[in-house]
Amino acid sequence: MAVENSCRNLNIVKSVDVLYQEYRDTSKQQEIEQRRQRDGLPTAGSGVTAVPTLQLQLRNSMHSLSLWQNLEAVKDSGLLKTLETKETILQEAMFELVTSEASYYKSLELLETHFLRNPLLVNTLSQSDMHFLFSNIEDIMKASERFLMDLEHRIEESILISDVCDIVHFHAVNHFQVFISYVINQAYQEKNYRRILQENAIFRENISILEKQPKVKGLSFTSFLILPFQRITRLKLLVQNILKKVEENSESEKTAILAHQELERIVKECNEGVRKMSRTQELISIEKTLEFKSKSVPVISHSRWLLKKGEVQQMSGPKSTRTMRSRKLYHPIYLFLFNNLLLITKRSSSGEKYQVLDSCSRSMLRTEDLEDQGQMLACAFVLKLLENQEDREVSYMLKTESISQYMFALCTNGSMNVYRSDKLHSAQVQCIQSYSSQEPDELSVEMADVLHILECTDDGWMLGERLHDGERGWFPIRVVERIKSAEVRAQNLKECQRIQQAQEGAQGSRAASRGRRPAKSPQYTPTWTDL
């Protein structure tokens, strides 16, 4: 009973005084530091003391976010003397989900009070522009408030947290649909934010004033706008982390699986919605720039999307090093490679239009390496169009800075699988610096992401598959760090395999439980009241 009563004065959630952007970055940096320790590499604290395995100290904040085991009430209860290490680690994983939600809600509150309700912005924007910028953020806030209240009530029930994934599952099923609408609208949000900044000088000045105020801690306005997508993605990973730590075949595993499945569905719908919207906008934009001299090719299609675009050098004349010194043998052309079509174009003198020289179905493309003929032919290859727009077979000798990326993109018939190997022995890397994709075939990566390496180039690029969701794409080598420890690599694979197997064994549970109360606690009732 002492354990139960002492917990009611914790006020853990209310005491969190750090913005989610800081919390998230620090948490990810901690994952990197932990892996570096296991890899035997220098950590950020090298030369002084090693970073403790469970440390989550916020270096950029006046306040430190305490671990569950460091709470006075937990220390006084005597639980730490009786709990096994694995149970303490599980408590920390559940506690992090709760405290990170509190930090996230604090950032949302700041977005509302400092930006959304601020006269400096409200008085300078039209009603439509306010909607473009803030979308359904108020619905997002209500969902987070309900969720946070239930989480807070759970940790006040007992110092030893019983479960949080049942609460996650309930809210994901009943209230987290608002994330999908918000995230899908982000493409319009970003586009209109740039437009407003350009057209509205008063808004531009005021947003600069608000961003410089101490309470936002040097963070940009846009860093607050992208919070919902960051949170729903991170929440899935936090549940995944709990799932790795719960006992197999336990009730806790069942609720964690249900929560993870539901969150994965939401994240997939968010990604797919954003992908469809951006693809359509991109096709419309590209079609406006194309000029067909002869046979026109319809570009806009629901089944078409851009894979890669960019300028390459077409090489002509004798294929010998001696006669390739003349720059006249190089002619710039611009490729638009779609999932089912290739357009070979020439950029206009103004640089705004593209004259279509040739086209071909992607299934009718073939690539060939050139024999090594010296430096002049480095990064050169032959592209064959087996049947172009005139029903002829033609060949282009092309030179590019990144031959592997282009040859890989131009290959068809599921040739990505060519690079698959035994994952247990394949290379793994961890992202140490976030990277946003610049081309359609690139992969945006976040700090602490772990990826399999499928291909490497000599010019500083890697083709990788992210472990937790299977997404693939190219990214710069400079943003990742190789995982050297075979033990760490094997553990990463084992954890992913366990999650996959657990989910496969519970596929029928999600449909059956949708809209019902969590399996763990049939008597579970939310503590909030509908607003």
Short mmCIF file of C-alpha atoms in Angstrom, two decimals:
data_model
loop_
_atom_site.label_atom_id
_atom_site.label_comp_id
_atom_site.label_asym_id
_atom_site.label_seq_id
_atom_site.Cartn_x
_atom_site.Cartn_y
_atom_site.Cartn_z
CA MET A 1 0.00 0.00 0.00
CA ALA A 2 2.91 2.35 0.67
CA VAL A 3 4.04 1.87 -2.88
CA GLU A 4 0.58 2.77 -4.19
CA ASN A 5 0.07 5.88 -2.06
CA SER A 6 3.53 7.39 -2.45
CA CYS A 7 3.10 7.44 -6.19
CA ARG A 8 0.18 9.85 -6.14
CA ASN A 9 2.43 12.78 -5.35
CA LEU A 10 4.88 12.17 -8.17
CA ASN A 11 3.42 14.66 -10.69
CA ILE A 12 5.87 13.30 -13.24
CA VAL A 13 4.13 14.62 -16.32
CA LYS A 14 3.53 18.10 -14.92
CA SER A 15 7.21 18.41 -13.95
CA VAL A 16 8.52 17.83 -17.48
CA ASP A 17 9.93 21.15 -18.59
CA VAL A 18 11.62 20.49 -21.91
CA LEU A 19 10.48 20.86 -25.51
CA TYR A 20 9.93 17.73 -27.54
CA GLN A 21 12.45 18.74 -30.19
CA GLU A 22 15.19 18.66 -27.53
CA TYR A 23 13.90 15.45 -25.98
CA ARG A 24 13.73 13.68 -29.31
CA ASP A 25 17.21 14.70 -30.47
CA THR A 26 18.78 13.83 -27.13
CA SER A 27 17.05 10.45 -27.01
CA LYS A 28 18.34 9.59 -30.47
CA GLN A 29 21.85 10.76 -29.63
CA GLN A 30 21.72 8.48 -26.59
CA GLU A 31 20.90 5.49 -28.82
CA ILE A 32 23.99 6.28 -30.90
CA GLU A 33 26.18 6.60 -27.79
CA GLN A 34 24.96 3.26 -26.46
CA ARG A 35 25.78 1.53 -29.73
CA ARG A 36 29.22 3.19 -29.88
CA GLN A 37 29.98 1.86 -26.41
CA ARG A 38 29.12 -1.68 -27.49
CA ASP A 39 31.18 -1.17 -30.66
CA GLY A 40 34.18 -0.11 -28.60
CA LEU A 41 34.22 3.34 -30.21
CA PRO A 42 34.87 6.71 -28.53
CA THR A 43 31.70 8.30 -27.16
CA ALA A 44 30.79 11.94 -26.63
CA GLY A 45 32.04 11.62 -23.05
CA SER A 46 35.35 9.96 -23.91
CA GLY A 47 38.25 11.05 -21.74
CA VAL A 48 35.97 11.73 -18.80
CA THR A 49 33.40 9.06 -18.09
CA ALA A 50 31.39 6.72 -20.29
CA VAL A 51 27.75 7.56 -20.88
CA PRO A 52 25.58 5.36 -18.63
CA THR A 53 23.47 2.86 -20.53
CA LEU A 54 20.16 4.31 -19.38
CA GLN A 55 21.11 7.97 -19.20
CA LEU A 56 18.60 10.38 -20.73
CA GLN A 57 19.92 13.70 -19.56
CA LEU A 58 18.87 16.69 -21.61
CA ARG A 59 22.08 18.60 -22.15
CA ASN A 60 20.40 21.64 -23.65
CA SER A 61 17.94 22.19 -20.83
CA MET A 62 18.17 23.69 -17.37
CA HIS A 63 16.14 20.72 -16.17
CA SER A 64 17.15 17.09 -16.42
CA LEU A 65 14.53 14.51 -17.21
CA SER A 66 14.94 11.90 -14.50
CA LEU A 67 14.86 8.21 -15.16
CA TRP A 68 12.17 6.11 -13.52
CA GLN A 69 14.79 4.48 -11.30
CA ASN A 70 16.08 7.88 -10.18
CA LEU A 71 12.73 9.11 -8.89
CA GLU A 72 12.74 9.62 -5.13
CA ALA A 73 9.50 7.68 -4.73
CA VAL A 74 10.98 4.70 -6.59
CA LYS A 75 14.18 4.80 -4.51
CA ASP A 76 12.24 5.04 -1.25
CA SER A 77 9.96 2.14 -2.18
CA GLY A 78 12.79 -0.40 -2.15
CA LEU A 79 11.69 -1.83 -5.52
CA LEU A 80 15.12 -1.45 -7.07
CA LYS A 81 16.52 -4.00 -4.65
CA THR A 82 14.05 -6.67 -5.73
CA LEU A 83 13.58 -6.00 -9.45
CA GLU A 84 15.65 -7.83 -12.03
CA THR A 85 17.65 -5.70 -14.45
CA LYS A 86 15.43 -6.60 -17.41
CA GLU A 87 12.32 -5.49 -15.48
CA THR A 88 13.97 -2.16 -14.63
CA ILE A 89 14.83 -1.66 -18.31
CA LEU A 90 11.19 -2.36 -19.22
CA GLN A 91 10.01 0.19 -16.67
CA GLU A 92 12.37 2.76 -18.20
CA ALA A 93 11.03 2.04 -21.70
CA MET A 94 7.41 2.58 -20.57
CA PHE A 95 8.39 5.63 -18.53
CA GLU A 96 10.08 7.18 -21.57
CA LEU A 97 6.90 6.83 -23.59
CA VAL A 98 4.98 8.74 -20.92
CA THR A 99 7.50 11.50 -20.33
CA SER A 100 8.16 12.00 -24.04
CA GLU A 101 4.42 12.43 -24.59
CA ALA A 102 4.42 15.10 -21.89
CA SER A 103 7.31 16.85 -23.61
CA TYR A 104 5.51 16.60 -26.96
CA TYR A 105 2.34 18.11 -25.50
CA LYS A 106 4.38 20.96 -24.01
CA SER A 107 5.70 21.78 -27.49
CA LEU A 108 2.16 21.64 -28.90
CA GLU A 109 1.01 24.07 -26.22
CA LEU A 110 3.79 26.44 -27.21
CA LEU A 111 2.77 26.15 -30.86
CA GLU A 112 -0.76 27.13 -29.85
CA THR A 113 -0.01 29.95 -27.41
CA HIS A 114 3.09 31.43 -29.01
CA PHE A 115 2.10 31.10 -32.67
CA LEU A 116 -1.50 30.02 -33.36
CA ARG A 117 -3.12 32.43 -30.85
CA ASN A 118 -0.55 35.21 -31.12
CA PRO A 119 -1.98 38.54 -32.38
CA LEU A 120 1.29 39.16 -34.25
CA LEU A 121 0.35 36.29 -36.56
CA VAL A 122 -3.44 36.23 -36.36
CA ASN A 123 -3.73 39.88 -37.39
CA THR A 124 -1.44 39.44 -40.40
CA LEU A 125 -2.98 36.31 -41.94
CA SER A 126 -6.23 35.60 -43.75
CA GLN A 127 -8.51 32.85 -42.47
CA SER A 128 -7.54 30.58 -45.37
CA ASP A 129 -3.82 31.13 -44.71
CA MET A 130 -4.34 30.32 -41.03
CA HIS A 131 -5.94 27.04 -42.09
CA PHE A 132 -3.13 26.28 -44.54
CA LEU A 133 -0.52 26.78 -41.81
CA PHE A 134 -2.19 25.15 -38.82
CA SER A 135 -4.60 22.68 -40.44
CA ASN A 136 -6.31 20.52 -37.76
CA ILE A 137 -3.66 21.11 -35.09
CA GLU A 138 -6.35 21.76 -32.47
CA ASP A 139 -7.71 18.24 -33.02
CA ILE A 140 -4.16 16.93 -32.65
CA MET A 141 -3.85 18.76 -29.33
CA LYS A 142 -7.11 17.32 -28.01
CA ALA A 143 -5.98 13.81 -28.94
CA SER A 144 -2.67 14.31 -27.17
CA GLU A 145 -4.33 15.78 -24.07
CA ARG A 146 -6.67 12.79 -23.75
CA PHE A 147 -3.81 10.37 -24.29
CA LEU A 148 -1.56 12.13 -21.80
CA MET A 149 -4.24 12.21 -19.10
CA ASP A 150 -4.71 8.45 -19.34
CA LEU A 151 -0.96 7.85 -19.26
CA GLU A 152 -0.59 10.13 -16.25
CA HIS A 153 -3.39 8.35 -14.43
CA ARG A 154 -1.70 4.99 -15.11
CA ILE A 155 1.65 5.97 -13.60
CA GLU A 156 -0.15 7.43 -10.57
CA GLU A 157 -1.84 4.09 -9.91
CA SER A 158 1.41 2.46 -8.85
CA ILE A 159 5.13 3.17 -8.83
CA LEU A 160 5.59 -0.09 -10.75
CA ILE A 161 4.04 0.70 -14.13
CA SER A 162 1.79 -2.19 -15.15
CA ASP A 163 1.47 -1.39 -18.87
CA VAL A 164 1.10 1.56 -21.24
CA CYS A 165 0.59 -0.20 -24.57
CA ASP A 166 -3.07 -0.97 -23.81
CA ILE A 167 -3.64 2.78 -23.52
CA VAL A 168 -1.65 3.42 -26.71
CA HIS A 169 -3.76 0.87 -28.58
CA PHE A 170 -7.05 2.31 -27.35
CA HIS A 171 -6.14 5.85 -28.41
CA ALA A 172 -4.58 4.76 -31.71
CA VAL A 173 -7.82 2.99 -32.64
CA ASN A 174 -10.20 5.70 -31.45
CA HIS A 175 -8.44 9.07 -31.65
CA PHE A 176 -5.23 9.02 -33.69
CA GLN A 177 -6.88 9.27 -37.13
CA VAL A 178 -6.41 13.04 -36.82
CA PHE A 179 -2.69 12.50 -37.45
CA ILE A 180 -3.38 11.22 -40.96
CA SER A 181 -5.27 14.34 -42.05
CA TYR A 182 -2.62 16.63 -40.59
CA VAL A 183 0.34 14.83 -42.13
CA ILE A 184 -1.24 14.56 -45.60
CA ASN A 185 -1.84 18.32 -45.53
CA GLN A 186 1.81 19.03 -44.75
CA ALA A 187 2.70 19.31 -48.45
CA TYR A 188 0.24 22.21 -48.78
CA GLN A 189 1.42 23.56 -45.45
CA GLU A 190 5.04 23.83 -46.55
CA LYS A 191 4.14 25.21 -49.97
CA ASN A 192 1.87 27.90 -48.55
CA TYR A 193 4.31 28.80 -45.79
CA ARG A 194 6.93 29.61 -48.44
CA ARG A 195 4.34 31.59 -50.42
CA ILE A 196 3.22 33.60 -47.38
CA LEU A 197 6.81 34.37 -46.42
CA GLN A 198 7.44 35.70 -49.91
CA GLU A 199 4.23 37.71 -50.26
CA ASN A 200 3.58 38.97 -46.72
CA ALA A 201 6.40 41.17 -45.41
CA ILE A 202 4.66 41.85 -42.07
CA PHE A 203 4.20 38.14 -41.44
CA ARG A 204 7.84 37.54 -42.34
CA GLU A 205 9.00 40.15 -39.83
CA ASN A 206 6.68 38.92 -37.08
CA ILE A 207 7.60 35.26 -37.46
CA SER A 208 11.26 36.27 -37.15
CA ILE A 209 10.46 38.17 -33.93
CA LEU A 210 8.60 35.18 -32.45
CA GLU A 211 11.37 32.72 -33.36
CA LYS A 212 13.93 34.85 -31.51
CA GLN A 213 12.06 34.88 -28.21
CA PRO A 214 13.70 32.81 -25.42
CA LYS A 215 10.75 30.51 -24.80
CA VAL A 216 11.18 28.78 -28.20
CA LYS A 217 14.85 28.08 -27.40
CA GLY A 218 16.15 28.96 -30.86
CA LEU A 219 13.77 26.56 -32.63
CA SER A 220 12.12 27.51 -35.91
CA PHE A 221 8.38 27.85 -36.49
CA THR A 222 8.50 24.94 -38.94
CA SER A 223 10.03 22.66 -36.30
CA PHE A 224 6.76 23.04 -34.38
CA LEU A 225 4.60 22.42 -37.45
CA ILE A 226 6.19 19.03 -38.18
CA LEU A 227 5.78 17.78 -34.59
CA PRO A 228 2.71 15.54 -35.19
CA PHE A 229 4.37 13.42 -37.88
CA GLN A 230 7.56 13.18 -35.82
CA ARG A 231 5.54 12.08 -32.81
CA ILE A 232 3.40 9.40 -34.42
CA THR A 233 6.53 7.92 -36.02
CA ARG A 234 8.49 8.07 -32.78
CA LEU A 235 5.57 6.64 -30.79
CA LYS A 236 5.64 3.56 -33.00
CA LEU A 237 9.36 3.13 -32.27
CA LEU A 238 8.82 3.60 -28.52
CA VAL A 239 6.18 0.85 -28.53
CA GLN A 240 8.52 -1.28 -30.62
CA ASN A 241 11.19 -0.76 -27.97
CA ILE A 242 8.78 -1.93 -25.27
CA LEU A 243 7.84 -4.95 -27.38
CA LYS A 244 11.50 -5.95 -27.55
CA LYS A 245 11.72 -5.94 -23.75
CA VAL A 246 8.48 -7.60 -22.60
CA GLU A 247 8.37 -11.29 -21.83
CA GLU A 248 7.51 -13.49 -24.80
CA ASN A 249 3.95 -14.89 -24.94
CA SER A 250 2.87 -12.60 -22.10
CA GLU A 251 -0.22 -10.39 -21.91
CA SER A 252 2.09 -7.37 -22.14
CA GLU A 253 3.44 -8.68 -25.42
CA LYS A 254 -0.10 -9.03 -26.77
CA THR A 255 -1.02 -5.43 -26.01
CA ALA A 256 2.32 -4.18 -27.35
CA ILE A 257 1.74 -6.06 -30.62
CA LEU A 258 -1.77 -4.62 -30.97
CA ALA A 259 -0.51 -1.09 -30.27
CA HIS A 260 2.41 -1.46 -32.68
CA GLN A 261 0.19 -2.80 -35.46
CA GLU A 262 -2.26 0.06 -35.12
CA LEU A 263 0.48 2.68 -35.05
CA GLU A 264 2.15 1.07 -38.04
CA ARG A 265 -1.14 1.27 -39.96
CA ILE A 266 -1.45 4.98 -39.14
CA VAL A 267 2.16 5.73 -40.12
CA LYS A 268 1.72 3.82 -43.40
CA GLU A 269 -1.46 5.74 -44.21
CA CYS A 270 0.34 8.99 -43.45
CA ASN A 271 3.26 8.06 -45.68
CA GLU A 272 1.06 6.80 -48.48
CA GLY A 273 -1.14 9.90 -48.38
CA VAL A 274 1.87 12.21 -48.52
CA ARG A 275 3.46 10.11 -51.26
CA LYS A 276 0.36 10.15 -53.48
CA MET A 277 -0.13 13.88 -53.08
CA SER A 278 3.49 14.78 -53.73
CA ARG A 279 3.71 12.42 -56.71
CA THR A 280 0.66 13.95 -58.37
CA GLN A 281 1.92 17.48 -57.82
CA GLU A 282 5.32 16.49 -59.19
CA LEU A 283 3.84 14.97 -62.37
CA ILE A 284 1.75 18.08 -63.00
CA SER A 285 4.79 20.28 -62.51
CA ILE A 286 6.97 18.17 -64.83
CA GLU A 287 4.37 18.00 -67.61
CA LYS A 288 4.18 21.79 -67.70
CA THR A 289 7.89 21.96 -68.54
CA LEU A 290 7.93 19.36 -71.35
CA GLU A 291 7.88 20.13 -75.06
CA PHE A 292 7.28 17.28 -77.52
CA LYS A 293 8.56 17.75 -81.06
CA SER A 294 6.76 14.75 -82.50
CA LYS A 295 4.88 12.01 -80.65
CA SER A 296 3.45 13.28 -77.36
CA VAL A 297 3.57 11.02 -74.31
CA PRO A 298 0.95 11.50 -71.58
CA VAL A 299 2.90 11.93 -68.34
CA ILE A 300 0.17 12.28 -65.69
CA SER A 301 -1.16 8.93 -64.54
CA HIS A 302 -2.32 7.52 -61.19
CA SER A 303 0.03 4.56 -61.70
CA ARG A 304 3.11 6.67 -62.48
CA TRP A 305 5.64 8.41 -60.28
CA LEU A 306 9.11 9.88 -60.66
CA LEU A 307 12.07 7.73 -59.62
CA LYS A 308 14.99 9.92 -60.64
CA LYS A 309 15.79 13.00 -62.67
CA GLY A 310 18.98 14.81 -63.52
CA GLU A 311 21.54 15.85 -66.07
CA VAL A 312 24.00 13.37 -67.56
CA GLN A 313 26.57 13.67 -70.35
CA GLN A 314 25.87 11.91 -73.63
CA MET A 315 29.10 10.75 -75.24
CA SER A 316 29.43 10.35 -78.98
CA GLY A 317 32.18 9.60 -81.48
CA PRO A 318 34.91 6.95 -81.36
CA LYS A 319 35.05 4.94 -78.14
CA SER A 320 38.72 5.39 -77.46
CA THR A 321 40.48 7.38 -74.79
CA ARG A 322 42.73 9.10 -77.32
CA THR A 323 39.89 10.72 -79.25
CA MET A 324 37.71 11.54 -76.25
CA ARG A 325 39.64 14.56 -75.07
CA SER A 326 37.50 16.96 -77.08
CA ARG A 327 34.65 18.49 -75.11
CA LYS A 328 32.51 18.41 -78.25
CA LEU A 329 32.06 14.72 -77.66
CA TYR A 330 30.06 15.51 -74.50
CA HIS A 331 26.48 16.73 -74.85
CA PRO A 332 24.33 17.38 -71.77
CA ILE A 333 20.95 15.70 -71.73
CA TYR A 334 18.36 15.53 -68.97
CA LEU A 335 16.68 12.29 -67.90
CA PHE A 336 13.25 11.92 -66.34
CA LEU A 337 12.99 8.33 -65.10
CA PHE A 338 9.54 7.23 -63.94
CA ASN A 339 8.56 3.83 -62.58
CA ASN A 340 7.31 2.79 -66.04
CA LEU A 341 8.76 5.34 -68.47
CA LEU A 342 12.01 7.10 -69.42
CA LEU A 343 12.08 10.51 -71.08
CA ILE A 344 15.35 11.70 -72.61
CA THR A 345 15.25 15.48 -72.93
CA LYS A 346 17.36 18.52 -73.68
CA ARG A 347 17.13 21.57 -71.47
CA SER A 348 16.13 24.81 -73.21
CA SER A 349 18.41 27.83 -73.23
CA SER A 350 16.23 29.46 -70.54
CA GLY A 351 16.52 26.35 -68.37
CA GLU A 352 12.77 26.32 -67.72
CA LYS A 353 11.64 23.93 -70.47
CA TYR A 354 12.73 20.48 -71.62
CA GLN A 355 12.53 19.32 -75.21
CA VAL A 356 11.75 15.59 -75.37
CA LEU A 357 14.26 13.83 -77.64
CA ASP A 358 13.30 10.21 -77.00
CA SER A 359 11.19 8.02 -74.75
CA CYS A 360 10.93 4.36 -73.84
CA SER A 361 9.03 2.05 -71.54
CA ARG A 362 11.19 1.30 -68.50
CA SER A 363 10.71 -2.44 -69.03
CA MET A 364 12.49 -2.07 -72.38
CA LEU A 365 15.65 -0.52 -70.91
CA ARG A 366 18.97 -2.31 -70.59
CA THR A 367 22.32 -1.09 -69.24
CA GLU A 368 25.83 -2.29 -70.01
CA ASP A 369 29.15 -1.52 -68.33
CA LEU A 370 31.92 -0.23 -70.56
CA GLU A 371 35.23 -2.04 -70.52
CA ASP A 372 37.89 -0.22 -68.55
CA GLN A 373 39.45 2.19 -71.02
CA GLY A 374 41.06 4.67 -68.68
CA GLN A 375 39.90 7.66 -66.68
CA MET A 376 38.01 9.25 -69.59
CA LEU A 377 35.47 6.42 -69.49
CA ALA A 378 35.16 6.30 -65.71
CA CYS A 379 31.49 6.45 -64.64
CA ALA A 380 30.36 5.78 -68.23
CA PHE A 381 27.86 3.14 -69.35
CA VAL A 382 25.67 2.23 -72.32
CA LEU A 383 21.91 2.66 -72.07
CA LYS A 384 19.93 0.64 -74.59
CA LEU A 385 16.34 1.46 -75.53
CA LEU A 386 15.11 -1.82 -77.01
CA GLU A 387 12.02 -0.11 -78.37
CA ASN A 388 11.87 3.68 -78.30
CA GLN A 389 9.01 6.03 -79.27
CA GLU A 390 9.66 5.27 -82.94
CA ASP A 391 9.71 1.50 -82.31
CA ARG A 392 13.46 1.37 -82.94
CA GLU A 393 16.35 0.07 -80.87
CA VAL A 394 18.81 2.84 -79.99
CA SER A 395 21.81 3.14 -77.69
CA TYR A 396 23.16 6.05 -75.68
CA MET A 397 26.62 6.18 -74.16
CA LEU A 398 26.26 8.16 -70.94
CA LYS A 399 28.66 9.54 -68.37
CA THR A 400 27.54 10.47 -64.86
CA GLU A 401 29.06 11.27 -61.50
CA SER A 402 27.27 8.36 -59.85
CA ILE A 403 27.12 5.41 -62.23
CA SER A 404 25.84 2.93 -59.62
CA GLN A 405 22.80 5.03 -58.74
CA TYR A 406 21.80 5.52 -62.37
CA MET A 407 22.38 1.93 -63.45
CA PHE A 408 20.52 0.71 -60.40
CA ALA A 409 17.56 3.04 -61.07
CA LEU A 410 17.42 2.14 -64.77
CA CYS A 411 17.29 -1.59 -64.06
CA THR A 412 13.84 -3.16 -64.00
CA ASN A 413 12.05 -6.40 -63.16
CA GLY A 414 12.63 -6.11 -59.40
CA SER A 415 16.38 -6.04 -59.77
CA MET A 416 16.71 -4.41 -56.34
CA ASN A 417 16.67 -7.94 -54.97
CA VAL A 418 19.96 -8.65 -56.73
CA TYR A 419 21.71 -6.86 -53.90
CA ARG A 420 20.10 -8.93 -51.16
CA SER A 421 22.44 -11.15 -49.20
CA ASP A 422 22.36 -13.13 -45.99
CA LYS A 423 21.33 -10.33 -43.63
CA LEU A 424 23.14 -11.90 -40.70
CA HIS A 425 26.45 -11.26 -42.43
CA SER A 426 25.58 -8.07 -44.32
CA ALA A 427 26.88 -4.69 -43.26
CA GLN A 428 24.81 -2.47 -41.00
CA VAL A 429 25.15 1.25 -40.34
CA GLN A 430 23.57 3.67 -37.88
CA CYS A 431 22.59 7.18 -38.88
CA ILE A 432 24.49 9.83 -36.90
CA GLN A 433 23.15 12.86 -38.78
CA SER A 434 19.68 13.37 -40.23
CA TYR A 435 19.41 13.63 -44.01
CA SER A 436 16.42 14.75 -46.12
CA SER A 437 16.17 13.18 -49.55
CA GLN A 438 16.87 15.46 -52.51
CA GLU A 439 15.89 13.01 -55.25
CA PRO A 440 12.99 10.53 -55.51
CA ASP A 441 15.33 7.53 -55.26
CA GLU A 442 16.98 8.81 -52.10
CA LEU A 443 15.99 7.89 -48.54
CA SER A 444 15.40 10.38 -45.77
CA VAL A 445 17.08 9.10 -42.62
CA GLU A 446 16.87 10.18 -38.99
CA MET A 447 19.47 10.01 -36.25
CA ALA A 448 19.75 6.51 -34.72
CA ASP A 449 18.12 4.75 -37.71
CA VAL A 450 19.75 1.38 -38.37
CA LEU A 451 20.08 0.25 -41.99
CA HIS A 452 21.29 -2.72 -44.00
CA ILE A 453 23.77 -1.77 -46.73
CA LEU A 454 22.80 -3.15 -50.12
CA GLU A 455 25.22 -1.24 -52.33
CA CYS A 456 28.10 1.23 -52.03
CA THR A 457 29.56 3.65 -54.58
CA ASP A 458 33.00 5.15 -54.91
CA ASP A 459 31.57 8.67 -54.86
CA GLY A 460 30.26 8.59 -51.30
CA TRP A 461 26.76 7.08 -51.53
CA MET A 462 25.11 4.01 -50.04
CA LEU A 463 21.96 2.15 -50.94
CA GLY A 464 20.32 0.94 -47.74
CA GLU A 465 17.23 -0.67 -46.29
CA ARG A 466 15.99 0.72 -42.98
CA LEU A 467 15.62 -2.07 -40.48
CA HIS A 468 12.40 -1.08 -38.73
CA ASP A 469 10.21 -0.43 -41.80
CA GLY A 470 12.00 -1.89 -44.85
CA GLU A 471 12.15 1.44 -46.71
CA ARG A 472 15.00 1.63 -49.23
CA GLY A 473 16.95 4.36 -50.95
CA TRP A 474 20.27 6.16 -51.40
CA PHE A 475 21.91 8.39 -48.80
CA PRO A 476 25.38 9.94 -48.29
CA ILE A 477 27.98 7.82 -46.52
CA ARG A 478 28.92 10.85 -44.38
CA VAL A 479 25.64 10.69 -42.41
CA VAL A 480 26.10 7.12 -41.15
CA GLU A 481 28.54 5.12 -39.07
CA ARG A 482 29.27 1.45 -39.65
CA ILE A 483 28.23 -0.96 -36.89
CA LYS A 484 31.36 -3.04 -36.31
CA SER A 485 30.19 -5.38 -33.56
CA ALA A 486 28.82 -8.65 -34.92
CA GLU A 487 26.95 -9.03 -31.62
CA VAL A 488 25.17 -5.69 -32.08
CA ARG A 489 24.26 -6.52 -35.69
CA ALA A 490 22.92 -9.93 -34.70
CA GLN A 491 20.92 -8.37 -31.84
CA ASN A 492 19.38 -5.82 -34.22
CA LEU A 493 18.26 -8.59 -36.56
CA LYS A 494 17.00 -10.77 -33.72
CA GLU A 495 14.85 -7.96 -32.34
CA CYS A 496 13.36 -7.18 -35.74
CA GLN A 497 12.71 -10.84 -36.42
CA ARG A 498 10.94 -11.24 -33.09
CA ILE A 499 8.69 -8.28 -33.82
CA GLN A 500 7.87 -9.59 -37.29
CA GLN A 501 7.09 -13.07 -36.02
CA ALA A 502 4.97 -11.75 -33.17
CA GLN A 503 2.98 -9.59 -35.57
CA GLU A 504 2.51 -12.37 -38.10
CA GLY A 505 1.09 -14.55 -35.34
CA ALA A 506 -1.39 -11.85 -34.35
CA GLN A 507 -2.62 -10.64 -37.74
CA GLY A 508 -6.18 -11.63 -36.97
CA SER A 509 -6.16 -9.84 -33.62
CA ARG A 510 -6.05 -6.32 -35.03
CA ALA A 511 -9.22 -6.65 -37.10
CA ALA A 512 -11.05 -8.38 -34.26
CA SER A 513 -9.99 -5.81 -31.67
CA ARG A 514 -10.55 -2.66 -33.74
CA GLY A 515 -12.93 -0.39 -31.90
CA ARG A 516 -12.90 -2.56 -28.77
CA ARG A 517 -11.15 -2.04 -25.46
CA PRO A 518 -7.59 -3.33 -25.10
CA ALA A 519 -7.05 -7.04 -24.59
CA LYS A 520 -4.87 -6.48 -21.53
CA SER A 521 -7.48 -4.65 -19.48
CA PRO A 522 -11.12 -5.26 -20.50
CA GLN A 523 -12.16 -3.04 -17.61
CA TYR A 524 -9.93 -0.18 -18.79
CA THR A 525 -11.84 3.11 -18.98
CA PRO A 526 -10.32 6.41 -20.11
CA THR A 527 -10.04 8.96 -17.31
CA TRP A 528 -10.64 11.98 -19.55
CA THR A 529 -14.04 13.36 -20.53
CA ASP A 530 -14.80 14.25 -24.12
CA LEU A 531 -14.18 17.93 -24.75
#
